[in-house]
Amino acid sequence: MRPSLSGLLTGLAAVAALIVAAPSAHAADPPLRDLAAAKGKAIGTAVTGSKLTGTYGEIAGREFNWLTPGNAMKWGSVEPTRGNFNWTEADQIVDFAEAHDQDVRGHTLVWHSQNPGWLDNGTWTPAQLSQLMNDHIALEVGRYKGRLAAWDVVNEPFNEDGTYRQTLWYNGLGADYIAQALTAARAADPAAKLYINDYNVEGVNAKSTALYNLVRDLKARGVPIDGVGLQAHLILGQVPSTLQQNIQRFADLGVDVAITELDIRMQLPATAAKLAQQRTEYDAVVKACVAVTRCTGVTVWGFTDSDSWIPDTFPGEGAATAYDESYAPKPAYYGIATALGGTVTEPPVPTGCSAAYSVPNQWNTGFTGNVTISCAAGSSLSSWRVTWTFGAGQRVGQAWNANCVQTGTAVSCSNASWNGSVPSGGSVSFGFNGTWSGSNPVPTVTLG
């Protein structure tokens, strides 16, 4: 039976859950690397060697147990002109890692991008190209023999449809350049774990299936291959639903899996609602790895927005990492922490603050909702987020004076940039239009 509008309006004042939008770590919360180690996992970050001082260096050393050189070990960086080598930044990163009890993931030996001009622009016979690749791998892997735990030996060999990417290596040597590179890397350092790394292979699709088939073939042929790297350069709202399934199917081939370059970008500006969703998605990605025994861990592709590649590559997008440009942890950081088993302590809600939910207007299949956040004398807020769960399929539509997101029946609304502050004895309100069908009962509410 559909309730009357008058009955709804007399009973629709309810206390909603009110939590601070950006949680902060409790003093007792361990760093990410300790949480990961307790799970038997790695938590890593790509780094820029020249920045490994001050706050950047302190966070990199404290929070992570693996490091990946973002650019310092790519061929164009280490041998910009033929026969002339620059190992300065690569050495700096390896030295830093050893001083901080961290492992290093070498990145990357054979790739179609960021090669030196003399290599890309040269005219090589297959024999010459083969020798160049073998010599490069022997030199670089050999230089760090016994000091690096893993190498991304071959990077991004496939097109989106699962065909081989037309590159210097494929065009010159055929598909077996991959097996050749892996064999050369094993000879140069028998102890290092050898990976093939690619992007858009996180879920089950044509590209990841091509990688799966390649790894299965290499294993059958006895080619040294220890793992696959799923880069995981993801877009907010587009984390593949088959991520854990995909990790498991590679593991079932008898290889390790690592998430090697995780970031989750969004359209700017970043809002509290987007950051809350990003936290949930970081949590989901890391949990997918934790759930599979042979997933060795997760590396984020830079831990701070000030060191992220996203804004330069995708104009208008960014805020993809776990720390903001001022090195403050974002909600995404706490998503990683909780996925690794951490118990992040949320700041307590002032006891004198509450939120009241009401429906000032309702019609046919629609309604207007209103929420007022109030603080009694002596209590105040600098930011806020109100959450509730709808009980009858209601949906939030357009909202004003708040950033609202609904996932299933759960609704989360956080302050806009101009109304996060609720002063002592004051209040702020926001509203939204919603839809309902059949009934529109009072949401089940909790104070959290």
Coordinates of C-alpha atoms in Angstrom, one line a residue:
M1 CA 0.0 0.0 0.0
R2 CA 1.4 3.4 -1.0
P3 CA 1.8 5.7 2.0
S4 CA 0.1 9.1 1.9
L5 CA 2.2 12.2 1.4
S6 CA 1.0 13.7 4.7
G7 CA 2.1 10.6 6.5
L8 CA 5.5 10.7 4.8
L9 CA 6.1 14.3 5.7
T10 CA 5.3 13.9 9.4
G11 CA 7.8 11.1 9.9
L12 CA 10.7 11.9 7.5
A13 CA 13.1 13.6 9.9
A14 CA 15.9 11.2 10.6
V15 CA 19.5 11.3 11.7
A16 CA 21.7 10.2 8.9
A17 CA 25.3 9.0 9.2
L18 CA 27.7 11.8 9.4
I19 CA 31.4 11.2 8.8
V20 CA 34.3 13.4 8.1
A21 CA 35.1 13.4 4.3
A22 CA 38.9 12.8 4.5
P23 CA 40.0 10.3 7.2
S24 CA 43.4 10.7 8.8
A25 CA 45.6 7.9 9.9
H26 CA 45.8 7.2 13.6
A27 CA 49.2 7.5 15.2
A28 CA 49.2 3.7 15.8
D29 CA 48.4 2.8 12.2
P30 CA 51.4 1.0 10.6
P31 CA 52.8 2.1 7.2
L32 CA 51.5 0.3 4.1
R33 CA 54.7 -1.8 3.8
D34 CA 54.1 -3.4 7.2
L35 CA 50.5 -4.1 6.4
A36 CA 51.6 -5.7 3.0
A37 CA 54.3 -7.7 4.6
A38 CA 51.9 -9.2 7.1
K39 CA 49.8 -10.4 4.1
G40 CA 52.9 -11.7 2.3
K41 CA 52.6 -9.1 -0.3
A42 CA 54.6 -6.3 -1.9
I43 CA 53.4 -2.7 -1.9
G44 CA 55.5 -0.6 -4.3
T45 CA 55.8 2.7 -6.0
A46 CA 57.4 4.1 -9.1
V47 CA 59.9 6.8 -8.1
T48 CA 62.0 9.6 -9.6
G49 CA 65.6 9.3 -8.4
S50 CA 66.3 13.0 -8.1
K51 CA 63.3 13.5 -5.8
L52 CA 64.3 10.9 -3.2
T53 CA 65.0 13.5 -0.5
G54 CA 63.0 15.4 2.0
T55 CA 59.3 14.5 2.3
Y56 CA 59.2 12.6 -1.0
G57 CA 62.0 10.4 0.1
E58 CA 60.7 10.0 3.6
I59 CA 57.3 8.7 2.3
A60 CA 58.9 6.5 -0.3
G61 CA 61.1 4.9 2.3
R62 CA 58.5 4.6 5.0
E63 CA 55.4 3.4 3.2
F64 CA 56.7 1.0 0.4
N65 CA 58.8 -2.2 0.3
W66 CA 59.3 -2.2 -3.4
L67 CA 60.5 0.5 -5.8
T68 CA 60.3 0.8 -9.6
P69 CA 62.4 3.4 -11.5
G70 CA 59.8 5.3 -13.4
N71 CA 62.2 6.1 -16.3
A72 CA 65.7 5.7 -15.1
M73 CA 66.3 2.1 -16.4
K74 CA 64.7 2.6 -19.9
W75 CA 67.0 2.2 -22.8
G76 CA 66.8 5.8 -23.8
S77 CA 67.8 6.9 -20.3
V78 CA 70.8 4.5 -19.8
E79 CA 72.3 4.7 -23.3
P80 CA 71.2 7.9 -25.0
T81 CA 74.0 7.7 -27.5
R82 CA 75.5 4.5 -28.6
G83 CA 78.2 3.3 -26.3
N84 CA 77.7 6.2 -23.8
F85 CA 75.9 5.2 -20.6
N86 CA 74.3 7.1 -17.8
W87 CA 73.5 5.0 -14.7
T88 CA 73.3 7.9 -12.3
E89 CA 69.6 7.9 -11.5
A90 CA 69.2 4.1 -11.7
D91 CA 72.1 3.6 -9.3
Q92 CA 70.6 6.2 -7.0
I93 CA 67.3 4.4 -6.8
V94 CA 68.9 1.0 -6.2
D95 CA 71.1 2.5 -3.5
F96 CA 68.1 4.1 -1.8
A97 CA 66.2 0.9 -1.9
E98 CA 69.0 -1.1 -0.3
A99 CA 69.3 1.5 2.4
H100 CA 65.6 1.2 3.2
D101 CA 65.3 -2.6 3.0
Q102 CA 63.3 -2.5 -0.2
D103 CA 63.3 -4.6 -3.3
V104 CA 63.6 -3.2 -6.8
R105 CA 61.6 -4.0 -9.9
G106 CA 63.7 -3.3 -13.1
H107 CA 61.7 -1.4 -15.7
T108 CA 62.0 -2.1 -18.7
L109 CA 64.4 -3.9 -21.0
V110 CA 62.6 -4.4 -24.4
W111 CA 59.9 -1.9 -25.3
H112 CA 58.8 0.0 -28.4
S113 CA 58.9 3.4 -26.6
Q114 CA 61.5 5.6 -25.0
N115 CA 64.3 4.0 -27.0
P116 CA 67.3 6.1 -27.9
G117 CA 67.1 7.7 -31.3
W118 CA 70.2 5.9 -32.6
L119 CA 68.3 2.6 -32.0
D120 CA 64.9 3.6 -33.4
N121 CA 66.4 5.3 -36.4
G122 CA 69.0 2.8 -37.3
T123 CA 68.8 0.3 -40.2
W124 CA 69.5 -3.1 -38.7
T125 CA 69.6 -6.6 -40.1
P126 CA 67.9 -9.3 -38.0
A127 CA 71.3 -10.5 -36.8
Q128 CA 72.3 -7.0 -35.8
L129 CA 69.1 -6.3 -34.0
S130 CA 69.3 -9.6 -32.2
Q131 CA 72.8 -8.8 -31.0
L132 CA 71.8 -5.3 -29.9
M133 CA 69.0 -6.7 -27.8
N134 CA 71.1 -9.5 -26.3
D135 CA 74.0 -7.1 -25.5
H136 CA 71.7 -4.5 -23.9
I137 CA 70.0 -7.1 -21.6
A138 CA 73.3 -8.7 -20.7
L139 CA 74.8 -5.3 -19.8
E140 CA 71.9 -3.8 -17.8
V141 CA 70.7 -6.9 -16.0
G142 CA 74.3 -7.9 -15.4
R143 CA 75.1 -4.6 -13.9
Y144 CA 72.5 -5.1 -11.2
K145 CA 72.8 -8.9 -10.9
G146 CA 71.8 -10.0 -7.4
R147 CA 70.5 -6.5 -6.5
L148 CA 67.1 -6.5 -8.3
A149 CA 64.3 -8.9 -7.4
A150 CA 62.4 -8.7 -10.7
W151 CA 62.5 -7.3 -14.2
D152 CA 59.8 -6.2 -16.7
V153 CA 61.7 -7.9 -19.5
V154 CA 59.2 -7.2 -22.3
N155 CA 56.8 -4.3 -22.1
E156 CA 53.5 -3.9 -24.0
P157 CA 53.8 -6.5 -26.8
F158 CA 50.1 -6.6 -27.8
N159 CA 47.5 -4.4 -29.6
E160 CA 44.1 -4.1 -28.1
D161 CA 42.7 -6.8 -30.3
G162 CA 45.3 -9.3 -29.2
T163 CA 47.5 -9.1 -32.2
Y164 CA 51.2 -8.4 -31.8
R165 CA 52.2 -4.7 -31.8
Q166 CA 54.2 -3.7 -34.9
T167 CA 57.5 -2.6 -33.3
L168 CA 61.2 -2.5 -34.1
W169 CA 61.5 -5.9 -32.3
Y170 CA 58.5 -7.7 -33.8
N171 CA 59.1 -6.4 -37.3
G172 CA 62.8 -7.2 -37.1
L173 CA 62.8 -10.5 -35.2
G174 CA 59.2 -11.9 -35.2
A175 CA 57.2 -12.9 -32.2
D176 CA 60.0 -15.0 -30.9
Y177 CA 61.9 -11.8 -29.8
I178 CA 60.0 -12.2 -26.5
A179 CA 61.4 -15.7 -25.8
Q180 CA 64.8 -14.5 -26.8
A181 CA 64.7 -11.5 -24.4
L182 CA 63.5 -13.7 -21.5
T183 CA 66.3 -16.2 -22.2
A184 CA 68.9 -13.5 -22.3
A185 CA 67.7 -12.0 -19.0
R186 CA 67.8 -15.4 -17.3
A187 CA 71.4 -15.9 -18.4
A188 CA 72.3 -12.4 -17.1
D189 CA 70.7 -13.0 -13.6
P190 CA 69.4 -16.4 -12.9
A191 CA 67.9 -15.3 -9.6
A192 CA 65.7 -12.3 -10.8
K193 CA 62.0 -12.9 -11.5
L194 CA 61.2 -12.3 -15.2
Y195 CA 57.9 -10.7 -16.3
I196 CA 56.0 -9.6 -19.3
N197 CA 54.1 -6.4 -18.6
D198 CA 51.2 -4.8 -20.4
Y199 CA 48.2 -2.4 -20.0
N200 CA 44.5 -3.0 -20.5
V201 CA 45.0 -6.6 -19.6
E202 CA 43.5 -6.3 -16.1
G203 CA 40.2 -7.9 -17.0
V204 CA 39.4 -10.8 -19.2
N205 CA 39.4 -9.5 -22.8
A206 CA 41.1 -10.1 -26.2
K207 CA 44.3 -8.5 -25.1
S208 CA 44.7 -10.3 -21.8
T209 CA 43.7 -13.6 -23.5
A210 CA 46.5 -13.1 -26.1
L211 CA 48.9 -12.5 -23.2
Y212 CA 47.5 -15.6 -21.4
N213 CA 48.1 -17.7 -24.6
L214 CA 51.6 -16.4 -25.0
V215 CA 52.6 -17.2 -21.4
R216 CA 51.0 -20.7 -21.7
D217 CA 53.1 -21.3 -24.9
L218 CA 56.3 -20.0 -23.4
K219 CA 55.8 -22.3 -20.4
A220 CA 55.2 -25.2 -22.6
R221 CA 58.4 -24.5 -24.5
G222 CA 60.5 -24.2 -21.4
V223 CA 61.2 -20.5 -21.9
P224 CA 62.0 -18.7 -18.6
I225 CA 58.9 -16.7 -17.6
D226 CA 58.1 -16.1 -13.9
G227 CA 55.2 -13.7 -14.0
V228 CA 52.9 -11.3 -15.7
G229 CA 52.5 -7.6 -14.9
L230 CA 49.1 -6.0 -15.1
Q231 CA 49.8 -2.3 -15.3
A232 CA 46.4 -1.1 -14.1
H233 CA 46.3 2.4 -15.4
L234 CA 42.6 2.7 -14.7
I235 CA 39.8 5.2 -15.0
L236 CA 37.4 6.1 -12.2
G237 CA 34.3 3.9 -12.5
Q238 CA 35.9 1.4 -14.9
V239 CA 37.7 -1.1 -12.7
P240 CA 37.2 -4.4 -14.5
S241 CA 34.7 -6.7 -12.8
T242 CA 36.8 -9.7 -13.9
L243 CA 40.1 -8.5 -12.4
Q244 CA 40.4 -11.2 -9.7
Q245 CA 39.2 -13.9 -12.1
N246 CA 41.9 -12.8 -14.6
I247 CA 44.6 -12.7 -11.9
Q248 CA 43.6 -16.2 -10.9
R249 CA 43.7 -17.6 -14.4
F250 CA 47.3 -16.5 -14.9
A251 CA 48.2 -17.9 -11.5
D252 CA 46.7 -21.2 -12.6
L253 CA 49.3 -21.3 -15.4
G254 CA 52.0 -21.5 -12.7
V255 CA 53.3 -17.9 -12.9
D256 CA 53.2 -15.0 -10.5
V257 CA 51.1 -12.0 -11.1
A258 CA 51.8 -8.4 -10.1
I259 CA 49.9 -5.2 -10.4
T260 CA 52.7 -3.1 -11.6
E261 CA 51.6 0.5 -12.4
L262 CA 48.3 1.2 -10.6
D263 CA 46.7 4.6 -10.8
I264 CA 43.0 5.6 -11.1
R265 CA 42.5 8.8 -12.9
M266 CA 39.4 11.1 -12.9
Q267 CA 38.1 14.1 -14.7
L268 CA 39.2 17.3 -12.9
P269 CA 38.4 19.0 -10.7
A270 CA 38.5 16.2 -8.0
T271 CA 35.5 16.3 -5.7
A272 CA 34.9 14.7 -2.4
A273 CA 32.5 12.2 -4.1
K274 CA 35.1 11.3 -6.8
L275 CA 37.8 10.8 -4.2
A276 CA 35.5 8.7 -2.1
Q277 CA 34.8 6.5 -5.1
Q278 CA 38.5 6.4 -5.9
R279 CA 39.1 5.1 -2.4
T280 CA 36.6 2.3 -2.9
E281 CA 38.2 1.3 -6.2
Y282 CA 41.8 1.3 -4.8
D283 CA 40.5 -0.9 -2.1
A284 CA 38.9 -3.2 -4.6
V285 CA 42.0 -3.5 -6.8
V286 CA 44.3 -4.3 -3.9
K287 CA 41.8 -6.8 -2.4
A288 CA 41.7 -8.6 -5.7
C289 CA 45.5 -9.1 -5.5
V290 CA 45.3 -10.1 -1.8
A291 CA 42.7 -12.7 -2.6
V292 CA 45.0 -14.6 -5.0
T293 CA 48.0 -16.4 -3.4
R294 CA 50.3 -15.9 -6.5
C295 CA 49.5 -12.2 -6.8
T296 CA 52.8 -10.9 -5.4
G297 CA 51.7 -7.4 -4.7
V298 CA 50.7 -4.0 -6.1
T299 CA 52.9 -1.1 -7.3
V300 CA 51.4 2.4 -7.7
W301 CA 52.7 4.4 -10.5
G302 CA 53.9 7.3 -8.4
F303 CA 52.4 7.9 -5.0
T304 CA 51.8 11.7 -5.2
D305 CA 49.9 13.7 -7.8
S306 CA 52.9 16.0 -8.1
D307 CA 54.8 13.1 -9.7
S308 CA 52.1 11.7 -11.8
W309 CA 52.3 11.3 -15.6
I310 CA 48.5 11.6 -16.1
P311 CA 47.9 15.3 -16.5
D312 CA 50.5 15.7 -19.2
T313 CA 49.2 12.6 -21.1
F314 CA 45.4 13.0 -20.5
P315 CA 44.6 16.8 -20.4
G316 CA 41.8 17.6 -18.0
E317 CA 42.4 14.4 -16.0
G318 CA 44.4 13.7 -12.9
A319 CA 44.3 13.2 -9.1
A320 CA 45.2 9.6 -9.9
T321 CA 47.4 8.7 -7.0
A322 CA 47.2 8.1 -3.2
Y323 CA 48.7 11.4 -2.1
D324 CA 47.9 14.9 -3.1
E325 CA 50.5 17.4 -4.5
S326 CA 51.3 18.5 -0.9
Y327 CA 52.1 14.9 0.1
A328 CA 48.9 14.6 2.2
P329 CA 47.3 11.2 2.0
K330 CA 44.1 11.1 0.1
P331 CA 41.1 8.7 0.7
A332 CA 42.8 6.4 -1.8
Y333 CA 45.7 5.8 0.6
Y334 CA 43.2 4.6 3.2
G335 CA 41.6 2.3 0.6
I336 CA 45.0 0.7 0.1
A337 CA 45.5 0.4 3.8
T338 CA 42.1 -1.2 4.5
A339 CA 42.5 -3.7 1.6
L340 CA 45.8 -4.8 3.2
G341 CA 44.0 -5.4 6.5
G342 CA 44.6 -2.0 8.2
T343 CA 42.1 -0.5 10.6
V344 CA 42.2 3.1 9.7
T345 CA 40.9 5.3 12.5
E346 CA 38.4 7.8 11.4
P347 CA 38.3 11.1 13.2
P348 CA 35.4 11.1 15.7
V349 CA 32.3 13.0 14.7
P350 CA 31.6 15.8 17.2
T351 CA 28.8 14.7 19.5
G352 CA 27.0 18.0 19.0
C353 CA 26.7 17.6 15.2
S354 CA 23.9 15.7 13.4
A355 CA 22.2 15.5 10.1
A356 CA 18.4 15.5 9.5
Y357 CA 16.8 14.0 6.4
S358 CA 13.4 15.2 5.1
V359 CA 11.2 15.1 2.0
P360 CA 9.6 18.5 1.5
N361 CA 8.0 17.6 -1.8
Q362 CA 6.9 14.4 -3.5
W363 CA 4.9 13.5 -6.7
N364 CA 4.0 10.5 -8.8
T365 CA 7.4 8.8 -9.2
G366 CA 9.7 11.7 -8.0
F367 CA 10.6 13.6 -4.8
T368 CA 12.8 16.3 -3.5
G369 CA 15.1 15.3 -0.6
N370 CA 16.7 17.8 1.8
V371 CA 19.5 17.2 4.4
T372 CA 20.5 19.7 7.0
I373 CA 23.8 19.3 8.9
S374 CA 23.7 21.1 12.3
C375 CA 26.2 21.6 15.0
A376 CA 25.3 22.7 18.5
A377 CA 27.2 25.3 20.4
G378 CA 30.7 24.1 21.1
S379 CA 30.9 21.7 18.1
S380 CA 31.9 22.4 14.5
L381 CA 33.0 20.6 11.3
S382 CA 35.5 21.6 8.6
S383 CA 34.1 19.0 6.2
W384 CA 31.3 16.5 6.1
R385 CA 29.9 13.5 4.4
V386 CA 26.3 12.1 4.9
T387 CA 25.5 8.5 4.1
W388 CA 22.3 6.4 4.1
T389 CA 20.8 3.3 2.5
F390 CA 17.6 3.5 0.6
G391 CA 15.2 0.7 1.4
A392 CA 12.8 0.6 -1.6
G393 CA 14.9 1.2 -4.7
Q394 CA 14.9 5.0 -4.6
R395 CA 17.5 6.7 -6.7
V396 CA 19.3 10.0 -6.2
G397 CA 19.3 12.3 -9.3
Q398 CA 20.5 15.9 -9.5
A399 CA 21.9 17.2 -6.3
W400 CA 22.8 20.8 -5.2
N401 CA 25.2 22.1 -2.6
A402 CA 26.7 18.6 -2.3
N403 CA 28.5 16.0 -4.3
C404 CA 26.4 12.8 -4.2
V405 CA 27.1 9.3 -5.5
Q406 CA 24.9 6.3 -5.2
T407 CA 26.2 2.7 -5.5
G408 CA 23.4 0.2 -5.3
T409 CA 21.2 1.3 -2.4
A410 CA 24.0 3.2 -0.6
V411 CA 24.2 6.9 -1.0
S412 CA 27.1 9.2 0.0
C413 CA 26.9 13.0 -0.2
S414 CA 29.8 15.2 0.7
N415 CA 30.3 18.9 1.0
A416 CA 30.9 21.1 -2.0
S417 CA 34.0 23.3 -2.0
W418 CA 32.1 26.2 -0.5
N419 CA 30.1 24.7 2.3
G420 CA 32.3 22.2 4.2
S421 CA 32.5 24.4 7.3
V422 CA 29.7 24.0 9.8
P423 CA 30.3 26.6 12.6
S424 CA 29.5 26.2 16.2
G425 CA 25.7 26.7 16.6
G426 CA 25.3 26.8 12.8
S427 CA 24.0 24.6 10.0
V428 CA 24.3 23.9 6.2
S429 CA 21.8 22.2 3.9
F430 CA 21.8 20.4 0.6
G431 CA 19.1 18.9 -1.6
F432 CA 18.5 16.5 -4.4
N433 CA 15.8 15.3 -6.7
G434 CA 15.1 11.6 -6.6
T435 CA 12.9 8.9 -8.0
W436 CA 10.7 6.3 -6.3
S437 CA 8.4 3.5 -7.3
G438 CA 5.8 1.9 -5.1
S439 CA 7.0 3.4 -1.8
N440 CA 9.4 5.9 -0.5
P441 CA 10.2 4.9 3.1
V442 CA 12.5 6.7 5.5
P443 CA 16.1 5.5 4.9
T444 CA 17.7 3.3 7.4
V445 CA 20.2 5.6 9.2
T446 CA 23.2 5.2 11.4
L447 CA 25.7 7.6 12.9
G448 CA 29.2 6.5 12.0

